Short mmCIF file of C-alpha atoms in Angstrom, two decimals:
data_model
loop_
_atom_site.label_atom_id
_atom_site.label_comp_id
_atom_site.label_asym_id
_atom_site.label_seq_id
_atom_site.Cartn_x
_atom_site.Cartn_y
_atom_site.Cartn_z
CA TYR A 52 89.30 91.72 117.05
CA TYR A 53 90.19 92.67 120.64
CA SER A 54 93.47 94.37 119.70
CA HIS A 55 91.65 96.46 117.06
CA MET A 56 89.02 97.51 119.59
CA TYR A 57 91.75 98.31 122.15
CA SER A 58 93.67 100.48 119.66
CA LYS A 59 90.51 102.48 118.84
CA LYS A 60 90.09 103.31 122.53
CA LEU A 61 93.76 104.23 122.85
CA ILE A 62 93.79 106.83 120.05
CA PRO A 63 91.89 109.56 121.98
CA ILE A 64 94.16 109.06 124.99
CA VAL A 65 97.30 109.42 122.86
CA ILE A 66 95.89 112.56 121.23
CA LEU A 67 95.11 114.04 124.65
CA VAL A 68 98.62 113.33 125.96
CA VAL A 69 100.28 114.83 122.87
CA PHE A 70 98.05 117.90 123.08
CA SER A 71 98.81 118.34 126.79
CA ILE A 72 102.55 118.18 126.18
CA TYR A 73 102.26 120.65 123.31
CA GLN A 74 100.24 123.07 125.43
CA CYS A 75 102.81 123.07 128.21
CA THR A 76 105.83 123.44 125.95
CA SER A 77 104.22 126.39 124.20
CA ALA A 78 103.58 127.98 127.63
CA LEU A 79 107.24 127.70 128.61
CA TYR A 80 108.83 131.05 128.12
CA LYS A 81 111.35 131.55 125.37
CA PRO A 82 114.39 133.59 126.41
CA SER A 83 114.13 137.24 125.38
CA ASN A 84 116.79 139.89 124.91
CA SER A 85 116.02 141.32 128.37
CA ASP A 86 116.50 137.83 129.87
CA ILE A 87 119.90 137.65 128.24
CA LEU A 88 120.91 141.06 129.60
CA SER A 89 119.63 140.42 133.12
CA SER A 90 121.17 136.97 133.42
CA GLY A 91 124.51 137.58 131.75
CA THR A 92 123.97 134.26 129.98
CA SER A 93 124.09 133.82 126.23
CA LYS A 94 120.87 133.33 124.30
CA ASP A 95 122.20 130.02 122.94
CA THR A 96 122.76 128.71 126.48
CA LEU A 97 119.26 129.71 127.57
CA ILE A 98 117.71 128.12 124.49
CA GLU A 99 119.79 125.00 125.08
CA GLY A 100 118.56 124.93 128.70
CA ARG A 101 114.93 125.20 127.57
CA LYS A 102 115.40 122.42 125.05
CA ALA A 103 117.20 120.19 127.58
CA TYR A 104 114.43 120.81 130.13
CA MET A 105 111.72 119.87 127.64
CA THR A 106 113.59 116.85 126.29
CA ASN A 107 115.01 115.33 129.46
CA CYS A 108 112.36 116.24 132.00
CA GLY A 109 109.33 116.16 129.70
CA SER A 110 110.13 112.69 128.41
CA CYS A 111 108.97 111.12 131.70
CA HIS A 112 106.42 113.50 133.19
CA SER A 113 104.57 116.77 132.78
CA LEU A 114 106.67 119.91 132.76
CA TYR A 115 106.21 122.64 135.32
CA LEU A 116 106.50 126.32 134.52
CA PRO A 117 109.72 127.76 135.92
CA GLU A 118 107.86 130.28 138.08
CA ARG A 119 106.10 127.51 139.96
CA TYR A 120 109.14 126.89 142.19
CA SER A 121 111.91 128.92 143.78
CA LYS A 122 115.52 128.67 142.64
CA ALA A 123 116.34 126.56 145.69
CA GLN A 124 113.44 124.20 145.00
CA TRP A 125 114.51 123.79 141.37
CA ARG A 126 118.07 123.01 142.44
CA LEU A 127 116.88 120.30 144.84
CA THR A 128 114.57 118.84 142.21
CA ILE A 129 117.16 118.79 139.42
CA ASP A 130 119.81 117.39 141.79
CA SER A 131 117.48 114.58 142.82
CA MET A 132 116.49 113.78 139.22
CA GLN A 133 119.94 114.02 137.63
CA ILE A 134 120.85 110.34 137.85
CA ARG A 135 117.38 109.11 136.93
CA SER A 136 117.18 111.39 133.89
CA LYS A 137 120.80 110.66 132.92
CA ILE A 138 121.76 114.29 132.44
CA THR A 139 125.34 115.46 132.70
CA ASP A 140 126.56 118.15 135.06
CA GLU A 141 126.78 120.54 132.09
CA GLN A 142 123.17 119.78 131.05
CA LYS A 143 122.08 120.35 134.64
CA LYS A 144 123.80 123.74 134.66
CA VAL A 145 122.11 124.95 131.48
CA ILE A 146 118.70 123.67 132.61
CA LEU A 147 119.08 125.55 135.89
CA LYS A 148 120.19 128.72 134.07
CA TYR A 149 116.98 128.52 132.04
CA LEU A 150 114.74 127.78 135.04
CA ASP A 151 116.41 130.37 137.30
CA LEU A 152 115.37 133.28 135.07
CA LYS A 153 111.69 132.91 135.93
CA ALA A 154 111.88 130.95 139.18
CA ARG A 155 110.15 132.44 142.19
CA ILE A 156 112.50 134.37 144.44
CA ASN A 157 110.89 133.39 147.74
CA PHE A 158 110.32 129.90 149.08
#
């Protein structure tokens, strides 16, 4: 009886969490042709960086929009989270290429 009652209370919370994650991932920019030209990075690399950011970073906590932090702040954050999130140096590079496109210029 108690487990059934507990699961009924848990369903709205799970729905809210899933909806919140969906909302943020849809707000994350998708690399455009102008992004590709301005960055000198391939579209595949930028898409891979977006996917790696969502998968590796979003699996533990809410995602932040790239423009929320400067490039330097993103680098510090990704460096500090690399071991915890178990991402390789190559994954870190593509995530940073994705984040750098829209990161704030100033600190």
